[in-house]
CSV table of C-alpha atoms and ligand atoms in Angstrom, one decimal:
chain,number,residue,atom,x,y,z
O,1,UNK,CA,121.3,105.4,101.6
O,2,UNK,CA,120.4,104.4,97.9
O,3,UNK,CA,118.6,106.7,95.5
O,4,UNK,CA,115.4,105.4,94.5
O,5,UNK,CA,114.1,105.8,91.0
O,6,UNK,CA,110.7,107.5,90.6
O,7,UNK,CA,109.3,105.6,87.9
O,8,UNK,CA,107.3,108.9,85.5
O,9,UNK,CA,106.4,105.5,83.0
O,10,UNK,CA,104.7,103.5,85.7
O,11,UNK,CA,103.1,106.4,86.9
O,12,UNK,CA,102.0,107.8,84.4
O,13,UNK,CA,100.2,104.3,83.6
O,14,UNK,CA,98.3,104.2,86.6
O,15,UNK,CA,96.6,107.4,86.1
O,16,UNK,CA,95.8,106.7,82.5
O,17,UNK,CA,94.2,103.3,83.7
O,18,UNK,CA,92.5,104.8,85.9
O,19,UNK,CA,91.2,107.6,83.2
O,20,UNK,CA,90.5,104.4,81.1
O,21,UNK,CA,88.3,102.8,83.7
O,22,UNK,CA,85.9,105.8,84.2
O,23,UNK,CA,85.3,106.0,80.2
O,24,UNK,CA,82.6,103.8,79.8
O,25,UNK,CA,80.7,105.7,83.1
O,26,UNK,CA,80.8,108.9,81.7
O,27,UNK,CA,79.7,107.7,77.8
O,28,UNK,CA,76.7,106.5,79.6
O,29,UNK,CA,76.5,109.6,81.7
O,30,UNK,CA,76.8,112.0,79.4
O,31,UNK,CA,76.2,110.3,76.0
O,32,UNK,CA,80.0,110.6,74.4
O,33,UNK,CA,83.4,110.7,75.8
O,34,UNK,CA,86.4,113.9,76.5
O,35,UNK,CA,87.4,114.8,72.9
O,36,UNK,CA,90.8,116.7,72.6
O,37,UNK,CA,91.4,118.6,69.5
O,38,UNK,CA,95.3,119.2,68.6
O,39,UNK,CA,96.2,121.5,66.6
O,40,UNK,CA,99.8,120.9,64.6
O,41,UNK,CA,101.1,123.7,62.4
O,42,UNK,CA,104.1,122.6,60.1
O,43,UNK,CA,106.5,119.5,60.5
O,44,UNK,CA,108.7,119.9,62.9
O,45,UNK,CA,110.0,116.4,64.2
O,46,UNK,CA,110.1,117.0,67.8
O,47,UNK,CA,106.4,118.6,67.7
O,48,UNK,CA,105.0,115.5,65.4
O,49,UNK,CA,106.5,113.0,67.6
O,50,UNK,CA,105.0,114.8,71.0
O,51,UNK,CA,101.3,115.2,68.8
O,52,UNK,CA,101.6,111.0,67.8
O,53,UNK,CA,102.4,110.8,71.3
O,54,UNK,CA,98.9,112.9,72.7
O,55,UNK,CA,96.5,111.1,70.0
O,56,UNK,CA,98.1,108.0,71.0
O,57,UNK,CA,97.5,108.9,74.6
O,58,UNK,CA,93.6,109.6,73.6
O,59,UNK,CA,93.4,106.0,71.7
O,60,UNK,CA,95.0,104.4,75.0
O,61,UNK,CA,92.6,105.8,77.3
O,62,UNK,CA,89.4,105.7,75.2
O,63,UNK,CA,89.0,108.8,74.3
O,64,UNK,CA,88.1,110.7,70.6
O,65,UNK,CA,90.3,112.8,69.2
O,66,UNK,CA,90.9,115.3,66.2
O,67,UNK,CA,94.2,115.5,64.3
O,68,UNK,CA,94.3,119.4,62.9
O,69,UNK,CA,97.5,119.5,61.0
O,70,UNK,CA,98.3,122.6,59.3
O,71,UNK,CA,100.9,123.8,56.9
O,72,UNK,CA,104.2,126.3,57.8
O,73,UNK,CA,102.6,129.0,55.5
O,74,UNK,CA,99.8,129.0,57.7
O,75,UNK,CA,98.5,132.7,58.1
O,76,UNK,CA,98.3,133.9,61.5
O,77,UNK,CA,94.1,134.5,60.6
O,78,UNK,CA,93.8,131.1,59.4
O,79,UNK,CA,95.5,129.4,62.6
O,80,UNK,CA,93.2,131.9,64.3
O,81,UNK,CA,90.1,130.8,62.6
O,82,UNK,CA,90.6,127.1,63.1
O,83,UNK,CA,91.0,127.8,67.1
O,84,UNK,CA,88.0,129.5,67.1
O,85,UNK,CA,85.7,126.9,65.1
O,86,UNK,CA,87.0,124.4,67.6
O,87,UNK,CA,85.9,126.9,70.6
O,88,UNK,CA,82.6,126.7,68.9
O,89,UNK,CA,82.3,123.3,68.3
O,90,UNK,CA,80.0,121.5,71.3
O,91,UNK,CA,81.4,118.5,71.0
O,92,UNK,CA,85.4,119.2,71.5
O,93,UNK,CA,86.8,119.7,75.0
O,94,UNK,CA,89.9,120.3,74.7
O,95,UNK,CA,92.1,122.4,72.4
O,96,UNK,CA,96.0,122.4,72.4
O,97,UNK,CA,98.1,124.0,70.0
O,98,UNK,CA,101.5,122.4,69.7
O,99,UNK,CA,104.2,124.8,70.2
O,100,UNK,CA,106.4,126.5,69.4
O,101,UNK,CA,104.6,127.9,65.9
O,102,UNK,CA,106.4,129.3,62.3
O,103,UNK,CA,108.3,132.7,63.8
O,104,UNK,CA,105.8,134.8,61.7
O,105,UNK,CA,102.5,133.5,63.8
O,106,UNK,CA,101.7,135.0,67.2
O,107,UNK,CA,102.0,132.5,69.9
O,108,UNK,CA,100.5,134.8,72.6
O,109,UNK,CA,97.8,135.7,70.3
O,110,UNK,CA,97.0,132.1,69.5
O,111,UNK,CA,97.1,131.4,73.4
O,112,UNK,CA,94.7,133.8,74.3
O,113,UNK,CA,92.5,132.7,71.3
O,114,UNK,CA,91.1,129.4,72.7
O,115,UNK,CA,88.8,130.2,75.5
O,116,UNK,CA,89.6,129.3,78.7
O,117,UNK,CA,87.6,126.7,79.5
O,118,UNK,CA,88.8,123.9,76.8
O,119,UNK,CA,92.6,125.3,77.4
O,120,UNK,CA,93.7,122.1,78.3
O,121,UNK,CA,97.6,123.2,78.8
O,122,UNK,CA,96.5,125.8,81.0
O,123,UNK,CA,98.6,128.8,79.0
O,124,UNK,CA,95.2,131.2,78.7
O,125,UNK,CA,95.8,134.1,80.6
O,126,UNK,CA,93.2,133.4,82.9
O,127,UNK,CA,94.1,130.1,83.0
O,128,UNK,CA,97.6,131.5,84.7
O,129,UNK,CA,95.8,134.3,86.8
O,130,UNK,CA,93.4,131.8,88.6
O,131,UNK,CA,96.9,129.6,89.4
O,132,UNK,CA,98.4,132.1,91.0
O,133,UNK,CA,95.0,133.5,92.8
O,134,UNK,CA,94.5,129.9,94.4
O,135,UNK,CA,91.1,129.8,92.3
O,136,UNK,CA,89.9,127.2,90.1
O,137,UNK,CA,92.0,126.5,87.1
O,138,UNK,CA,93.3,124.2,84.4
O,139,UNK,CA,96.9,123.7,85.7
O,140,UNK,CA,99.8,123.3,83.3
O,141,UNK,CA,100.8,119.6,82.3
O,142,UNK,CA,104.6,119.8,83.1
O,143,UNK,CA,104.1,121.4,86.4
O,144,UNK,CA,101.2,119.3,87.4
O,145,UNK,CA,102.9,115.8,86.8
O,146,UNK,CA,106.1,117.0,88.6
O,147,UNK,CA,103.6,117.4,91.9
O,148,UNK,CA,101.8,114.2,91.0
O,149,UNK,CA,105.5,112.1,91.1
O,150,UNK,CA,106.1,113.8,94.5
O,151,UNK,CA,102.9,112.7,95.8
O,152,UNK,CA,103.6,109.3,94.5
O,153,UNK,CA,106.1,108.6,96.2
O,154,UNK,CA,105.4,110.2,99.6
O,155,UNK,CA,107.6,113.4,99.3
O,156,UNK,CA,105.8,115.9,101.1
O,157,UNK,CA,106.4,119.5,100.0
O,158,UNK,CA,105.8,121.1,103.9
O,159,UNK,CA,108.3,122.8,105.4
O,160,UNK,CA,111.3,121.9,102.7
O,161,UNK,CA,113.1,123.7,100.7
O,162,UNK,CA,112.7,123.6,97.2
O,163,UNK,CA,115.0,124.7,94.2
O,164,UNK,CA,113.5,125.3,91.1
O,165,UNK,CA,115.8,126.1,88.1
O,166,UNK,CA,114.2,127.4,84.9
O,167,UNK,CA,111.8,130.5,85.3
O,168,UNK,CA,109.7,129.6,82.0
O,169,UNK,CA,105.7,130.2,82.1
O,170,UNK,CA,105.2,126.9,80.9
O,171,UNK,CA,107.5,125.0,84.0
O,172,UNK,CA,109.4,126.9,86.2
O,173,UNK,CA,106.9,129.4,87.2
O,174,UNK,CA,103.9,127.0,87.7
O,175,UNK,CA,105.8,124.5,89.5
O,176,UNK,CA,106.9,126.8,92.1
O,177,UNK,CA,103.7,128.4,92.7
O,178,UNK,CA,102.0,124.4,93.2
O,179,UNK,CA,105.2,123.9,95.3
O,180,UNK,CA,104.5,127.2,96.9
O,181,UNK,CA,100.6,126.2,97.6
O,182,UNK,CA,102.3,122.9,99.2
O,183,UNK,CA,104.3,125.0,102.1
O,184,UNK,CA,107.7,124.8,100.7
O,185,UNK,CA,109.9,127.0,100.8
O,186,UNK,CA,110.5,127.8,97.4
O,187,UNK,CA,113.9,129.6,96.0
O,188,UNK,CA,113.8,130.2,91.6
O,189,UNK,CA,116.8,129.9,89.9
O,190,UNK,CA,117.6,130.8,86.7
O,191,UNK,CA,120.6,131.9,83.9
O,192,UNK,CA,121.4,135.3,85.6
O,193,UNK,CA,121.4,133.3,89.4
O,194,UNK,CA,125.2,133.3,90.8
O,195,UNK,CA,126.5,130.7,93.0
O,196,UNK,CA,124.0,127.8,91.8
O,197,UNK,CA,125.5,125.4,93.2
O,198,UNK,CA,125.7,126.7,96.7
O,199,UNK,CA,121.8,126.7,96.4
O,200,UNK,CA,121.0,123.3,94.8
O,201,UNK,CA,123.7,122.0,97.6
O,202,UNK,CA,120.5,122.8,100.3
O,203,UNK,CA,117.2,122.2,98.1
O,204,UNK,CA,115.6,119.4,99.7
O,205,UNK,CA,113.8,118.8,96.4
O,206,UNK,CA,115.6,120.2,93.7
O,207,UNK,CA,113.4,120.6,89.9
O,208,UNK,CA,115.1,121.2,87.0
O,209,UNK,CA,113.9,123.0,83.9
O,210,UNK,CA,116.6,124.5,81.8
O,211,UNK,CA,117.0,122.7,78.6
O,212,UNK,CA,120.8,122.2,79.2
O,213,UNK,CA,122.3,119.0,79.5
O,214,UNK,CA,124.4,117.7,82.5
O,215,UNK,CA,123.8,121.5,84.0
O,216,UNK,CA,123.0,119.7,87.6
O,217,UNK,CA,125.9,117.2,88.8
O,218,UNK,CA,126.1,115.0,91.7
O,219,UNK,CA,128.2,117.2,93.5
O,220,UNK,CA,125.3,120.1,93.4
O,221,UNK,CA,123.1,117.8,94.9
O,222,UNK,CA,122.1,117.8,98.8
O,223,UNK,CA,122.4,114.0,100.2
O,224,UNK,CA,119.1,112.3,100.3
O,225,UNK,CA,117.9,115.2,97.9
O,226,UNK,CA,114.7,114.3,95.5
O,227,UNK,CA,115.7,115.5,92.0
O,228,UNK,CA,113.0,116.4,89.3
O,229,UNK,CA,114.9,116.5,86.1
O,230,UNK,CA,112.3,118.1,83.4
O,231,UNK,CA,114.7,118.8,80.9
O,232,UNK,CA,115.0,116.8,77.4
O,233,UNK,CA,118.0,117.8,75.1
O,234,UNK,CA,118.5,115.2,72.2
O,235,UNK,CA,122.2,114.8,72.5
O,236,UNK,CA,124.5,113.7,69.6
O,237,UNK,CA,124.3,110.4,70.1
O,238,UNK,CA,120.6,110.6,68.7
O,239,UNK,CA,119.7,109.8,72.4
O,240,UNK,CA,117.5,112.5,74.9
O,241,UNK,CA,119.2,113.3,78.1
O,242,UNK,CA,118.0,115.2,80.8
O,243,UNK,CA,119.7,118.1,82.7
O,244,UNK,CA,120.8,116.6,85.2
O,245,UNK,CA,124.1,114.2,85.5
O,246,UNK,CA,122.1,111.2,86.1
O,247,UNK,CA,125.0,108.6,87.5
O,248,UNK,CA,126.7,111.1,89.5
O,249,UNK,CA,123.2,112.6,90.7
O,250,UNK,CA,122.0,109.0,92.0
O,251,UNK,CA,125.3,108.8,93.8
O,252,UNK,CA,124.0,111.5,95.9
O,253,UNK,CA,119.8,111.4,95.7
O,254,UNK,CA,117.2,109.9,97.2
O,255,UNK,CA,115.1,110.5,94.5
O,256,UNK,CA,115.5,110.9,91.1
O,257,UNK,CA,113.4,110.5,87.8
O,258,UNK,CA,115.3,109.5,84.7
O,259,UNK,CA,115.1,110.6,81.0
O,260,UNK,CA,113.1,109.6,79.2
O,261,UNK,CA,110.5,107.8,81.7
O,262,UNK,CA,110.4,110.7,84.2
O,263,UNK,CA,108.6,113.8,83.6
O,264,UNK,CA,107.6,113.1,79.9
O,265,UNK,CA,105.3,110.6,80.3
O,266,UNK,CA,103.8,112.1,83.2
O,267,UNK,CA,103.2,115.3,80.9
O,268,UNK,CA,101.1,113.2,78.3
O,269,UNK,CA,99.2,111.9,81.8
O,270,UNK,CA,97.9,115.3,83.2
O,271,UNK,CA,96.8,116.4,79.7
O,272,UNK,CA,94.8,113.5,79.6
O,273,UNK,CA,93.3,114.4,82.4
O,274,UNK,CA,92.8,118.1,82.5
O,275,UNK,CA,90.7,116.9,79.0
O,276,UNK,CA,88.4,115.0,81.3
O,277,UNK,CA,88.3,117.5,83.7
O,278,UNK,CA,87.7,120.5,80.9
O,279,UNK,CA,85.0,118.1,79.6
O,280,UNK,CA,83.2,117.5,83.4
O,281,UNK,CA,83.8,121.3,83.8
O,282,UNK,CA,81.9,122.0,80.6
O,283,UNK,CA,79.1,120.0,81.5
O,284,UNK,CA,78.1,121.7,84.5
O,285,UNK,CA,77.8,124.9,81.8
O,286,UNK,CA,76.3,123.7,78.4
O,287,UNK,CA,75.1,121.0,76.4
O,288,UNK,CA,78.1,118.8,75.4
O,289,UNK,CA,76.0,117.2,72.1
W,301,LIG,P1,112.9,127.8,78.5
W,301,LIG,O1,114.0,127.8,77.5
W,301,LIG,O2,111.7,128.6,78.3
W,301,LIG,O3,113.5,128.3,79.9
W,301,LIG,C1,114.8,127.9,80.3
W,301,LIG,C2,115.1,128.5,81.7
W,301,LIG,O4,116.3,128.1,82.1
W,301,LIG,C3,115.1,130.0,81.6
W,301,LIG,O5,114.2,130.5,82.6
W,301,LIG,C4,116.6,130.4,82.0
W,301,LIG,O6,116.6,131.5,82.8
W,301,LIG,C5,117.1,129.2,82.7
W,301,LIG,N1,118.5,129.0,82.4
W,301,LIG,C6,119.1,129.0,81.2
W,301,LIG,N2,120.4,128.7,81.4
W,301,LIG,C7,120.6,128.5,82.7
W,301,LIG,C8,121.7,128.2,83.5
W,301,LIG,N3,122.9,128.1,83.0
W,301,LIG,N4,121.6,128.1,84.9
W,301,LIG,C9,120.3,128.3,85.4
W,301,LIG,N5,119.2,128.5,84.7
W,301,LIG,C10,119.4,128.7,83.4
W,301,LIG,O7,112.6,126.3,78.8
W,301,LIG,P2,111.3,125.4,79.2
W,301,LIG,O8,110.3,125.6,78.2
W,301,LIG,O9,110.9,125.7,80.7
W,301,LIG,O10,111.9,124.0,79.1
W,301,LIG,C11,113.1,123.6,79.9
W,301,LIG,C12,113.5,122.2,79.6
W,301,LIG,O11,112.4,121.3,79.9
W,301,LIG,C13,113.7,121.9,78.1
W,301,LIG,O12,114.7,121.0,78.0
W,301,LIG,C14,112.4,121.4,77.6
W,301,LIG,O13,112.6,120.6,76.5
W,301,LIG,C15,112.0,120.6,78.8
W,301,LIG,N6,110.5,120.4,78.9
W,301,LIG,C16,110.1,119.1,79.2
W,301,LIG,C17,108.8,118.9,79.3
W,301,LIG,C18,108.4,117.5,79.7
W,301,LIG,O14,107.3,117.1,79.4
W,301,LIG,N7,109.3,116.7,80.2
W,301,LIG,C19,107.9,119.9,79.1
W,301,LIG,C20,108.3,121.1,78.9
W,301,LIG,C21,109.6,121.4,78.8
């Protein structure tokens, strides 16, 4: 049969291209371009790298940006108080907040303190509420570039069934509502679910967001299965693997998206363009000088 590699890097290019190519149109529209505003607290290596990664996204595309990096000892009022002069601030989009923040800050509380309309990760409350009403909403990153890969390469949703293993609010828990919204039959999976494998054995699409190594081998794998391995655990050889067994998965597949080159990239993709789309939602509302 052959697995067939879904390619997250090449993907993820075409939609920034395409972001790329509609820049110059909306400066001349609207007078200035999407500006996302990240917001870094401490210096965690894994959150710095993932920030370069988002400003660097922003430079590739053509759009601004603004770098916020904050110390560790950070009081939960300051972090607050930044968030909200960047609500204010006409001229910013988008605001993300890298997590995960210093144990003593509020992450919830920091969530809920950038209005809905420049969350740009789709966390807000509301943001999460209008997902799972059907309504309008800014749709999480993760969950929105696992749907784009399937429609990318042709794999209809309708009528399949679909694992899901993970049930954070960041991945597993959108991407089974999207996958929901796409009429398949969706089953969630997580660390109290017995008999995994006996499950993953009949998911026609099978996603994966545990955080857990080689948790998903071939043999847990339904033939011709499309696996959407989120997961990225740095292992010790210094290298990130996903959490799936990739060679003994692509035995089995028909399609599955490596790490790295998968889902990453394709995360850096959809934040790029959720900031366009908070910035064209914004300018139906106010002034965007
Ligand atoms: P999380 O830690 O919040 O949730 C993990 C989930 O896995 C939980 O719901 C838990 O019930 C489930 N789980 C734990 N052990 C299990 C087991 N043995 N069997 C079945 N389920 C089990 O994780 P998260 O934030 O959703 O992230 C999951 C993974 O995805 C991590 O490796 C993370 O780094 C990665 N991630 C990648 C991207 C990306 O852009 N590619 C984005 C977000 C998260």
């Amino acid at each position: 049969m052959g697995c067939q590699l879904i390619d997250g890097k090449k993907v993820s290019l075409e939609v920034k291209d395409a972001l790329k190519g509609r820049m110059a149109a909306l400066k001349e529209q609207y007078g200035r371009v999407p500006c996302l505003a990240v917001i870094i607290v401490g210096e965690n290596p894994a959150s710095q790298s993932y920030v370069r990664g988002k400003v660097k996204a922003c430079e590739y595309v053509g759009m601004e940006s603004r770098l916020v990096a904050l110390p560790e000892t950070v009081s939960e009022a300051e972090l607050l108080s930044v968030v909200d002069g960047l609500n204010r601030d006409a001229a910013v989009d988008g605001v993300l907040v890298q997590l995960p923040l210093p144990a003593h800050i509020d992450e919830d509380k920091v969530i809920n303190g950038i209005v809905p309309e420049k969350d740009v990760d789709g966390f807000h409350p509301r943001n999460v509420a209008d997902l799972w009403l059907g309504a309008k909403c800014t749709v999480p990153c993760t969950p929105k570039g696992v749907m784009h890969l399937l429609d990318a390469y042709g794999i209809d949703p309708a009528g399949k069934l679909a694992v899901v293993i993970g049930r954070s609010n960041i991945v597993g828990k959108p991407v089974a509502k999207l996958l929901l919204d796409r009429n398949a039959t969706v089953v969630m999976a997580h660390s109290r679910t017995k008999n995994l494998r006996e499950l993953t054995l009949q998911a026609d699409i099978l996603v994966v967001a545990v955080g857990r190594a080689g948790l998903v081998t071939g043999d847990m794998v339904k033939p011709g299965a499309a696996v959407i391995d989120v997961g990225i655990n740095r292992g010790a050889d210094g290298k990130l693997h996903g959490d799936v067994d990739f060679d003994s998965a692509a035995a089995v597949a028909g399609y599955l998206t490596p790490v790295p080159g998968g889902v990453g990239p394709m995360t850096i993709a959809m934040l790029m363009e959720n900031t366009v789309e908070c910035y064209l939602g914004r300018i139906s509302t106010c002034s965007l000088a």
